[in-house]
mmCIF file of C-alpha atoms in Angstrom:
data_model
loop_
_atom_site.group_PDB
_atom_site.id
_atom_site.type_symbol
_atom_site.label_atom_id
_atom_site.label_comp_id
_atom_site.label_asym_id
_atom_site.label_seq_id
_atom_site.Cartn_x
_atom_site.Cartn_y
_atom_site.Cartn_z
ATOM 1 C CA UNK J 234 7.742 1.607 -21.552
ATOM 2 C CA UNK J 235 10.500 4.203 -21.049
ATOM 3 C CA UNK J 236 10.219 7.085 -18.606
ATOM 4 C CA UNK J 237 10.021 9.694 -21.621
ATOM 5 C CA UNK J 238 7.146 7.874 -23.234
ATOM 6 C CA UNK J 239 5.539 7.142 -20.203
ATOM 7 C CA UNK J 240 5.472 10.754 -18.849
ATOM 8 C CA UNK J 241 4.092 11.625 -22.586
ATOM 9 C CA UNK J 242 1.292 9.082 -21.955
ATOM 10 C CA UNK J 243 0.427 10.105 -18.801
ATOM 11 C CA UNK J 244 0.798 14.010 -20.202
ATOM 12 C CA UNK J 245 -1.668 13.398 -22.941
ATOM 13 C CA UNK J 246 -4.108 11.663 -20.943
ATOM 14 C CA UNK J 247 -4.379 14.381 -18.415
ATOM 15 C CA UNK J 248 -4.246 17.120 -20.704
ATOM 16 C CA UNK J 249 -7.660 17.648 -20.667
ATOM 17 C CA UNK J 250 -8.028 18.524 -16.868
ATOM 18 C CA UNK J 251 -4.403 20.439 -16.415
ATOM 19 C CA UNK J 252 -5.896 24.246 -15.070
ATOM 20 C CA UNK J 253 -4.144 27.140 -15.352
ATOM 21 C CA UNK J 254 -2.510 28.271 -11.568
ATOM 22 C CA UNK J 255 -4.110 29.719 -9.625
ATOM 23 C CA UNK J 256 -2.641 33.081 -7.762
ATOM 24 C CA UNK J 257 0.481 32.501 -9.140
ATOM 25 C CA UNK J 258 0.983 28.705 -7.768
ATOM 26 C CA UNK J 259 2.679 26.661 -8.639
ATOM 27 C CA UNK J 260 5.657 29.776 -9.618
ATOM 28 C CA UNK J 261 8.858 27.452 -9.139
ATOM 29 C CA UNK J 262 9.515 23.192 -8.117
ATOM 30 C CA UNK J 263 7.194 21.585 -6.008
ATOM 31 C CA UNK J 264 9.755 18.824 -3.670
ATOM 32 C CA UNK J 265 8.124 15.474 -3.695
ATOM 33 C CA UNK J 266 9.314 14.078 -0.160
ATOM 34 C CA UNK J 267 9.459 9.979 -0.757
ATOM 35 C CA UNK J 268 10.156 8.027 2.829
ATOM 36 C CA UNK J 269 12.061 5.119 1.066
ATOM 37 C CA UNK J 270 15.290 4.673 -1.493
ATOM 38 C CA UNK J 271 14.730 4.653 -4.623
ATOM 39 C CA UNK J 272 14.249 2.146 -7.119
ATOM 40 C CA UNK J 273 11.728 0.191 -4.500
ATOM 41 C CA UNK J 274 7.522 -0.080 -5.543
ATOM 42 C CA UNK J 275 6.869 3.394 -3.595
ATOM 43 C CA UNK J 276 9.088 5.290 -5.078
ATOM 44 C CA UNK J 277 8.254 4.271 -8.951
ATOM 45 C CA UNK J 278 4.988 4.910 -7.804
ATOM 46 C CA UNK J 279 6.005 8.287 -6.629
ATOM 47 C CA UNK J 280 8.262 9.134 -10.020
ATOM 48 C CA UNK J 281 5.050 8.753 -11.926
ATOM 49 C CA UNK J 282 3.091 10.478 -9.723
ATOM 50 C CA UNK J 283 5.414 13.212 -9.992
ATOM 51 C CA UNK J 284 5.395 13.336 -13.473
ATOM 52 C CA UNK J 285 1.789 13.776 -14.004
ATOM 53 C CA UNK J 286 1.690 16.600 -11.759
ATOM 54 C CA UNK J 287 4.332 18.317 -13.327
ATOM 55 C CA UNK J 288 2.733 18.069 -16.429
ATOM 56 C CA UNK J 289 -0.114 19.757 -15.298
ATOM 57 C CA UNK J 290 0.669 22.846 -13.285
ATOM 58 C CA UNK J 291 3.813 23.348 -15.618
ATOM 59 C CA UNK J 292 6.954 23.326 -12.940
ATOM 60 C CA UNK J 293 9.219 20.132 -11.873
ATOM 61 C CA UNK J 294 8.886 18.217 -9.203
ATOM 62 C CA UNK J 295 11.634 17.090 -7.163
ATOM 63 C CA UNK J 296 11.421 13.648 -5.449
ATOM 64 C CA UNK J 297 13.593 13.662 -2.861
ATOM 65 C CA UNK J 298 14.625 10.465 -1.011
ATOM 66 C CA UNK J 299 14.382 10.505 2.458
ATOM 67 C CA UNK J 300 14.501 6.741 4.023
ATOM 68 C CA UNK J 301 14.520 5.730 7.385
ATOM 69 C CA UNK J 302 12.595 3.881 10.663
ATOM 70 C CA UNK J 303 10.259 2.186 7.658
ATOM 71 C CA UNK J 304 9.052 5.110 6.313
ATOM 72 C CA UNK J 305 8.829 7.300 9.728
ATOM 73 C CA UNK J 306 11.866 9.604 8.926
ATOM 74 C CA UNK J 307 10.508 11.131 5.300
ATOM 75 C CA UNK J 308 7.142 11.257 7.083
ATOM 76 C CA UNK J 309 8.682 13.270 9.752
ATOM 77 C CA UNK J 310 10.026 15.470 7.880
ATOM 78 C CA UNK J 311 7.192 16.461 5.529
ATOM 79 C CA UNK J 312 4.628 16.719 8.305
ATOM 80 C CA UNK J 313 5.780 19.981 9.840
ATOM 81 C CA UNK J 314 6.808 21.976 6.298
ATOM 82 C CA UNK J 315 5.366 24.873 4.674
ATOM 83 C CA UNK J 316 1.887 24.343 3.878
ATOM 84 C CA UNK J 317 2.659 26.748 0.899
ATOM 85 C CA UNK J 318 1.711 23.449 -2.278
ATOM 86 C CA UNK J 319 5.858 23.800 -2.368
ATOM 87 C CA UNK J 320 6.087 20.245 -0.601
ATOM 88 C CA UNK J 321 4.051 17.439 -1.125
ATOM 89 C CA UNK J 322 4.849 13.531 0.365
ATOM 90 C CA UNK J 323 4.580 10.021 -0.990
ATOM 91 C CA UNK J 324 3.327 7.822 1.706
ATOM 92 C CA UNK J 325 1.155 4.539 1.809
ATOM 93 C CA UNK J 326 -0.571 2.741 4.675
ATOM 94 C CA UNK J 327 2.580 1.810 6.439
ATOM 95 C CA UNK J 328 3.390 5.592 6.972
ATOM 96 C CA UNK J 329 0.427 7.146 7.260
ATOM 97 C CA UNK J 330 -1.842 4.535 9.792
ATOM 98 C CA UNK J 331 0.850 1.574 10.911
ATOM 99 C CA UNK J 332 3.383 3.216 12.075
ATOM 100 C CA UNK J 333 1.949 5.813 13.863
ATOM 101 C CA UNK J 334 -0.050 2.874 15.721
ATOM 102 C CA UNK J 335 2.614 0.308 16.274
ATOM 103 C CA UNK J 336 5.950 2.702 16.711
ATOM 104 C CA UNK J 337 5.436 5.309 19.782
ATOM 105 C CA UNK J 338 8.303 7.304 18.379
ATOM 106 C CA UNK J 339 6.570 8.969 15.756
ATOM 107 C CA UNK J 340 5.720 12.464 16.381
ATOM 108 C CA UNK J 341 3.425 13.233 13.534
ATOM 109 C CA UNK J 342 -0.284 12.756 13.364
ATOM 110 C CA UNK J 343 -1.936 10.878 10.396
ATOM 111 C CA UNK J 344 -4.807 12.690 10.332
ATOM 112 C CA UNK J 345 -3.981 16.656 11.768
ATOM 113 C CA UNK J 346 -0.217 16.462 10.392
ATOM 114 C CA UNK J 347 -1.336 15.643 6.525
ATOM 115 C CA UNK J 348 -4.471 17.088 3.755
ATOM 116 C CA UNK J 349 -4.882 13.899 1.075
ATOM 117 C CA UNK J 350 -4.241 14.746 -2.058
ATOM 118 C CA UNK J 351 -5.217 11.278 -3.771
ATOM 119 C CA UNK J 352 -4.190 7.823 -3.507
ATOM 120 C CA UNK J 353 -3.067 6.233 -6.917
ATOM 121 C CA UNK J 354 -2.591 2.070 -6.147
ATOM 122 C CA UNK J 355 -3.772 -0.319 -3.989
ATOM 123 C CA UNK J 356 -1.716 -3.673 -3.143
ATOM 124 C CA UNK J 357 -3.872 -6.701 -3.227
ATOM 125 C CA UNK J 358 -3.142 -8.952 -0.586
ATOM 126 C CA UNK J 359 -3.207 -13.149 -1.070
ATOM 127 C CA UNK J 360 -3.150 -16.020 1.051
ATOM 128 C CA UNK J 361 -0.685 -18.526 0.476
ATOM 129 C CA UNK J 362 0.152 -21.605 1.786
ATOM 130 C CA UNK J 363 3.284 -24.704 1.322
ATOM 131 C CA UNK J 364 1.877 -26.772 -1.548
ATOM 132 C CA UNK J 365 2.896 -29.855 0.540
ATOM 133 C CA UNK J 366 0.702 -29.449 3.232
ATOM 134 C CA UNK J 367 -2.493 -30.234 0.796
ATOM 135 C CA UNK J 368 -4.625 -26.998 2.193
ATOM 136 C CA UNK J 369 -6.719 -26.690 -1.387
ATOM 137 C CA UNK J 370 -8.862 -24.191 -0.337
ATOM 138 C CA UNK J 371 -9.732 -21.612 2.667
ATOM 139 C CA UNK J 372 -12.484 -23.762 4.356
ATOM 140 C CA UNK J 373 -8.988 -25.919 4.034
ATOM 141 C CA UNK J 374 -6.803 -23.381 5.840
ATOM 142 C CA UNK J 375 -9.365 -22.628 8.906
ATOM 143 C CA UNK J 376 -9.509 -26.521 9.129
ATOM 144 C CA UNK J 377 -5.914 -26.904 9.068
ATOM 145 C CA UNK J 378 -4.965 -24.016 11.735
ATOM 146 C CA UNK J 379 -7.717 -24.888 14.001
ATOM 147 C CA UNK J 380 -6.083 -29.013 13.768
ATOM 148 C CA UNK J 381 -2.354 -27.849 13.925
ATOM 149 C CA UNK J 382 -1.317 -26.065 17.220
ATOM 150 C CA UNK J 383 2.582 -25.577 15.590
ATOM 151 C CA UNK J 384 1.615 -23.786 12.422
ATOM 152 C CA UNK J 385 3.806 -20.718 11.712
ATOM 153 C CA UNK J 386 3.100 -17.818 9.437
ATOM 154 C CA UNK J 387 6.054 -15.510 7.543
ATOM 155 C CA UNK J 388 6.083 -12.158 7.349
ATOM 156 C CA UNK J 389 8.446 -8.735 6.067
ATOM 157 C CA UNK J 390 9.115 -7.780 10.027
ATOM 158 C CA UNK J 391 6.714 -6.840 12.806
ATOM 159 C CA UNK J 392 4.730 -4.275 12.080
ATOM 160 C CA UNK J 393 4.426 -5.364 8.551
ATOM 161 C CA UNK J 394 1.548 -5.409 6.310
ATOM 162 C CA UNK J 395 1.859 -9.043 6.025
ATOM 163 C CA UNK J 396 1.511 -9.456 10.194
ATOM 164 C CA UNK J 397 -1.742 -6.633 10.181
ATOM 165 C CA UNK J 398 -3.581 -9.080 7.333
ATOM 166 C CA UNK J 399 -2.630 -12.700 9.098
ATOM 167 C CA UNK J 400 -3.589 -11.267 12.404
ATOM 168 C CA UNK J 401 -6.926 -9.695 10.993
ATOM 169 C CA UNK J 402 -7.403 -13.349 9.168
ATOM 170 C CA UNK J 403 -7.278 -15.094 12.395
ATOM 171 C CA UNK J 404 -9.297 -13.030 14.805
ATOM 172 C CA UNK J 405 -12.062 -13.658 11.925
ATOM 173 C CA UNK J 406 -11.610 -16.734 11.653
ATOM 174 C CA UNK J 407 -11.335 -17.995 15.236
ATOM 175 C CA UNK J 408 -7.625 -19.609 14.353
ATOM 176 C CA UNK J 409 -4.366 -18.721 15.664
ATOM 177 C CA UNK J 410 -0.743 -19.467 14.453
ATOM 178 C CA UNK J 411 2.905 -18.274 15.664
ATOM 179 C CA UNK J 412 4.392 -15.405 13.673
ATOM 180 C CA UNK J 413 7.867 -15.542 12.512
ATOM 181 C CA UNK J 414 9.053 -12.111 11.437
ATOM 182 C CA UNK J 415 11.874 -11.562 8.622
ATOM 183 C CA UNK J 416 13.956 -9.455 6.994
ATOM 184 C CA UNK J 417 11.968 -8.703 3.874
ATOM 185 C CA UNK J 418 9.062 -10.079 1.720
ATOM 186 C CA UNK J 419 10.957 -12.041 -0.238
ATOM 187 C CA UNK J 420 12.724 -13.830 2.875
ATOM 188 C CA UNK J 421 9.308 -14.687 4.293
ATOM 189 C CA UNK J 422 8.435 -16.108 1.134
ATOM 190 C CA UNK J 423 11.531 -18.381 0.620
ATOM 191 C CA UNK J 424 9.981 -19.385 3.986
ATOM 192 C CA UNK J 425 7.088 -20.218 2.929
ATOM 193 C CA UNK J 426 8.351 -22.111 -0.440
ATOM 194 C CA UNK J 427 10.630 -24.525 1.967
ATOM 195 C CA UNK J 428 7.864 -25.204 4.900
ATOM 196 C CA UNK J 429 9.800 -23.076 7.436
ATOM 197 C CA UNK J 430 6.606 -21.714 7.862
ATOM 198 C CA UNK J 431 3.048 -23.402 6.941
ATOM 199 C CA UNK J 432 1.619 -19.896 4.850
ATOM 200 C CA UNK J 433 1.940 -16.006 4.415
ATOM 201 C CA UNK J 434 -0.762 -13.235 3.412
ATOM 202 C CA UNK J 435 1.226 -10.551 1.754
ATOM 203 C CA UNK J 436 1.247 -8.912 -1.798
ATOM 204 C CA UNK J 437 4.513 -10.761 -2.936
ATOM 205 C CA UNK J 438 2.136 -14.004 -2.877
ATOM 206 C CA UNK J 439 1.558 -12.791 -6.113
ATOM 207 C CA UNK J 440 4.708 -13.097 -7.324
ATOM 208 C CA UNK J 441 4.444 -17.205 -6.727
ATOM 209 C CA UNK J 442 1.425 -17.593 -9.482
ATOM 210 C CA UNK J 443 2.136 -20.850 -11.252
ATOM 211 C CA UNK J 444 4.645 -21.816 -8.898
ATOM 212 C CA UNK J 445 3.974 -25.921 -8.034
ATOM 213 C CA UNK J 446 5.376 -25.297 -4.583
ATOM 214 C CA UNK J 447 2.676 -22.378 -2.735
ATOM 215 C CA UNK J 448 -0.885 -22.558 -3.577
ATOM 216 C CA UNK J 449 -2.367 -19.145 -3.719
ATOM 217 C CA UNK J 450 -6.086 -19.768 -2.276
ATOM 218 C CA UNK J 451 -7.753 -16.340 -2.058
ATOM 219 C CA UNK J 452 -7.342 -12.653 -2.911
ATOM 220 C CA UNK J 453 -8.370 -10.438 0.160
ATOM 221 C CA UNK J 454 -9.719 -7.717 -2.293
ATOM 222 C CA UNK J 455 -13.200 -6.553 -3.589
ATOM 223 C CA UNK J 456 -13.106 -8.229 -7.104
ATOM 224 C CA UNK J 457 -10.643 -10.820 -8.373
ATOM 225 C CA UNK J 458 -7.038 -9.274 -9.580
ATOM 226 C CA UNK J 459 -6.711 -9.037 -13.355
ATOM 227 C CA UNK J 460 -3.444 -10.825 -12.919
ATOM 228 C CA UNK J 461 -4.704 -13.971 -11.359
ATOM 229 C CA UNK J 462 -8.773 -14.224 -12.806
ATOM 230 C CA UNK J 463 -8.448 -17.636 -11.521
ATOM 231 C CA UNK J 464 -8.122 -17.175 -7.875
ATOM 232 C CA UNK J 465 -10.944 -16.260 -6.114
ATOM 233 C CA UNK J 466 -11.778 -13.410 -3.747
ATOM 234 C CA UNK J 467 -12.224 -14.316 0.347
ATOM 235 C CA UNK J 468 -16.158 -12.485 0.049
ATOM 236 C CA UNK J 469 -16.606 -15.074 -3.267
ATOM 237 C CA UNK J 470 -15.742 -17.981 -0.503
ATOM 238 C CA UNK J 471 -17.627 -16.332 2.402
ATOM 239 C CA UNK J 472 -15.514 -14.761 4.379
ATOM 240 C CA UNK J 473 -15.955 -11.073 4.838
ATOM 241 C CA UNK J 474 -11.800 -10.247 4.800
ATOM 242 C CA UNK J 475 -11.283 -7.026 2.327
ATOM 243 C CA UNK J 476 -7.887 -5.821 3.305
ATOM 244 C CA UNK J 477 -5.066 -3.916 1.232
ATOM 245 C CA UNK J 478 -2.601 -1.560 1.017
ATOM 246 C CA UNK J 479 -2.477 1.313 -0.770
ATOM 247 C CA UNK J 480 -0.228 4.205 -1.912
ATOM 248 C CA UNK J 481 -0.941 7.886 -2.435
ATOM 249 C CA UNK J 482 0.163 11.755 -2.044
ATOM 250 C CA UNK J 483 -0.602 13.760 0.611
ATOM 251 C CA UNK J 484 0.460 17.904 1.801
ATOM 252 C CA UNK J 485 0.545 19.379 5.010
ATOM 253 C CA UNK J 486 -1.916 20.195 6.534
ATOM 254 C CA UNK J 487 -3.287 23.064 5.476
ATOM 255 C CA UNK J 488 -2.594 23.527 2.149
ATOM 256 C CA UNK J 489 -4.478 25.681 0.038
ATOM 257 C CA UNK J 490 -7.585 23.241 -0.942
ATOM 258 C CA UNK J 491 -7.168 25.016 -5.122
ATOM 259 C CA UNK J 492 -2.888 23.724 -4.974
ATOM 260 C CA UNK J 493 -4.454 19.860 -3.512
ATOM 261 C CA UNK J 494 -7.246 20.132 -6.270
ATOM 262 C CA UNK J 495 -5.516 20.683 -9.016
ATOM 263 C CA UNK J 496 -2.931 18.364 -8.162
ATOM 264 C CA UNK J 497 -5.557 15.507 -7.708
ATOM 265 C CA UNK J 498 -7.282 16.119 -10.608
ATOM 266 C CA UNK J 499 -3.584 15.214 -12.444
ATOM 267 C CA UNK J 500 -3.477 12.098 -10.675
ATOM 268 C CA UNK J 501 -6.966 11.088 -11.651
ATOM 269 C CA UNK J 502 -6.035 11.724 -14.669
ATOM 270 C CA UNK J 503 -2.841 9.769 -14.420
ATOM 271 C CA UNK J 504 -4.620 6.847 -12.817
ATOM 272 C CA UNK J 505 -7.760 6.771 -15.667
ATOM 273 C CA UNK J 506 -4.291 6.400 -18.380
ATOM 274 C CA UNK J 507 -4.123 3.081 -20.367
ATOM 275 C CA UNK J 508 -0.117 3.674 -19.542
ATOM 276 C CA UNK J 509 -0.779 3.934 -16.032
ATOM 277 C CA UNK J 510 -2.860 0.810 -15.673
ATOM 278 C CA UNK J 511 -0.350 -1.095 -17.488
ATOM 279 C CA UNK J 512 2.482 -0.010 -15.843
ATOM 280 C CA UNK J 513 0.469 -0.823 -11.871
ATOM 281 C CA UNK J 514 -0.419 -4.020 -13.573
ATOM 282 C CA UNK J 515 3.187 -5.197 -14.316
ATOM 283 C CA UNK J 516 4.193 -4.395 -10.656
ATOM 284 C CA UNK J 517 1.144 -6.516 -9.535
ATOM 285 C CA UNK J 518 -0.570 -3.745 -8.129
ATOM 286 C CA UNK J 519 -4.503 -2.052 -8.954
ATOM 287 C CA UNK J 520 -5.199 1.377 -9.791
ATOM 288 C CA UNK J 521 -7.195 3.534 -7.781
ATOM 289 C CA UNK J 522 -7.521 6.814 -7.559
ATOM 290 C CA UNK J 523 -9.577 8.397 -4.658
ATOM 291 C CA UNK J 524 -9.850 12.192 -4.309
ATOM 292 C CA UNK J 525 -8.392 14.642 -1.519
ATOM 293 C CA UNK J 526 -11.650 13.721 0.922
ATOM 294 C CA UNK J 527 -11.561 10.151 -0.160
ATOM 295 C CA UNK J 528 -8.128 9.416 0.728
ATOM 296 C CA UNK J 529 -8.574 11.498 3.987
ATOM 297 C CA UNK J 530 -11.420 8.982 4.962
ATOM 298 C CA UNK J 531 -9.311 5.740 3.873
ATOM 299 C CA UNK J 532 -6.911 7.041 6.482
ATOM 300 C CA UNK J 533 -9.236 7.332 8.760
ATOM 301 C CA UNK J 534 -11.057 4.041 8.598
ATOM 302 C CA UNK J 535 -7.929 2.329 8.038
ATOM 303 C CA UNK J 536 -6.681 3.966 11.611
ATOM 304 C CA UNK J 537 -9.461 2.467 13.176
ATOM 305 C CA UNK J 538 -9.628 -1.491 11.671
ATOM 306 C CA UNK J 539 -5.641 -1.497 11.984
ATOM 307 C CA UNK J 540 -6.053 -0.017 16.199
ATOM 308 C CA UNK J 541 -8.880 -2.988 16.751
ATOM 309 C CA UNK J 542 -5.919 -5.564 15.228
ATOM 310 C CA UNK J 543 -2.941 -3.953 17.205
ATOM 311 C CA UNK J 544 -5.014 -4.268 20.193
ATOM 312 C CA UNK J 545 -6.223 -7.572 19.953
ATOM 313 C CA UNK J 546 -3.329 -8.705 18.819
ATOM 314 C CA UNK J 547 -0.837 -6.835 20.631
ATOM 315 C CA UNK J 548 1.475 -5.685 17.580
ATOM 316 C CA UNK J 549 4.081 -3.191 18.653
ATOM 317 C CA UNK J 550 7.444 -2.616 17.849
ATOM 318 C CA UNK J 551 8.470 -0.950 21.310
#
């Protein structure tokens, strides 16, 4: 689907809930801060998100690019602007709870430097291990990691996602394995593929369905992914191991609670779209849509489970 005919989509669907402005707000473009180049999953993610709020209050917004320190510098900079609904910020988990745990440079606060406006997408998380090593099921993996004193796990850097979910995995699970960071996803995956390391828990797992070389053996999300019906969820095998990512739009703090409502009521209307769902689908990610208070309490209890990994397992990038 094209951008025009997308933003039409996601116009029509939310047509219903778009409210006149309130004292005189939104009067000229709102600047949608995004903390990564473009063209990557947060910023598409943003460009919609942008669109549907434009639609509704009736003035453009600007994305503006602002990449850096994985996420950090764009972060940084929307944190301490006007409060006035005139800037808003794309962030996800990685910006708004990792990196203010792992990275003691940042200078902005997750929860007193940002108001949630609503999350729109989650990233489900899967388990995957080297075909060749004959692991056919999780009981399988737990076996195999508590055997094998050498296994190795990939990841997208330290810090990453991918590192937060395999180190969460093994305190529950009693196993341990040696992390091997790279540059990237994809380069952990290649990894993975040619037994340079034994398995990987990361989104892009997902991009290996039907592959005769990984088998995927769980998805660590509430309810199986419509993408991959056949693979089962960790709680369907017994093991209580919900963890994702997610991605959503936030103001500073103290923004007028009327400018954040009306701007999550457009994404909730965005999200609820047929176009919307198909388009997170295709990028092998779930809608979800959580309101301003919802998203501030994701925050929240994400800041605490991801503090009782970092500690335990001593992630830091310092």
């Amino acid at each position: 689907m094209n951008s025009k005919l997308f933003a039409a989509a996601i116009a029509a669907a939310i047509s219903a809930q778009a409210a006149l402005a309130a004292d005189g707000w939104p009067d000229k473009p709102i600047t949608m801060i995004v903390p990564y180049n473009p063209g990557g999953t947060t910023d598409l993610l943003a460009r919609m998100a942008a669109d549907a709020i434009s639609a509704a209050v009736g003035q453009p917004v600007v994305v503006e690019n602002k990449p850096g320190a994985g996420g950090v510098v764009g972060a940084t900079i929307a944190a301490p602007a006007q409060n006035d609904g005139y800037t808003i910020f794309f962030g996800n988990n990685a910006t708004n709870v990792v990196q203010p745990l792992i990275n003691k440079a940042v200078q902005y606060d997750p929860v007193e430097s940002f108001d949630g406006i609503a999350t729109t997408a989650n990233a489900a998380t899967f388990i995957g291990v080297n075909a060749g090593l004959g692991i056919e099921d999780l009981d399988g993996l737990v076996a195999y990691l508590k055997e094998n004193g050498t296994t190795k796990y990939g990841t997208a850097g330290v810090g990453s996602m991918g590192q937060f979910t395999a180190e969460y995995f093994m305190m529950e699970t009693g196993t341990d394995a040696t992390h091997i960071p790279y540059q990237g996803s994809n380069n952990a995956m290649a990894a993975v593929l040619s037994n340079e390391v034994q398995f990987m828990i990361d989104p892009v797992v997902l991009t290996q369905a039907g592959s005769d070389k990984i088998k995927i053996l769980a998805a660590m999300i509430p309810e199986r992914h419509p993408n991959l019906p056949d693979v089962p969820t960790t709680a369907e095998l017994g093991y209580d191991l919900t963890l994702s990512g997610w991605f959503g739009v936030f103001a500073p703090e103290g923004t007028d609670p009327d400018a954040i409502a009306q701007m999550s009521a457009a994404l909730e209307g965005m999200v609820e779209s047929e176009a919307y769902r198909d388009q997170t689908l295709k990028m092998g990610l779930l809608p979800e849509y959580r309101d301003a208070a919802a998203t501030d309490a994701v925050v929240a209890a994400d800041l605490e489970t991801f503090a009782a990994i970092r500690d335990a397992s001593g992630i830091s990038v310092d």
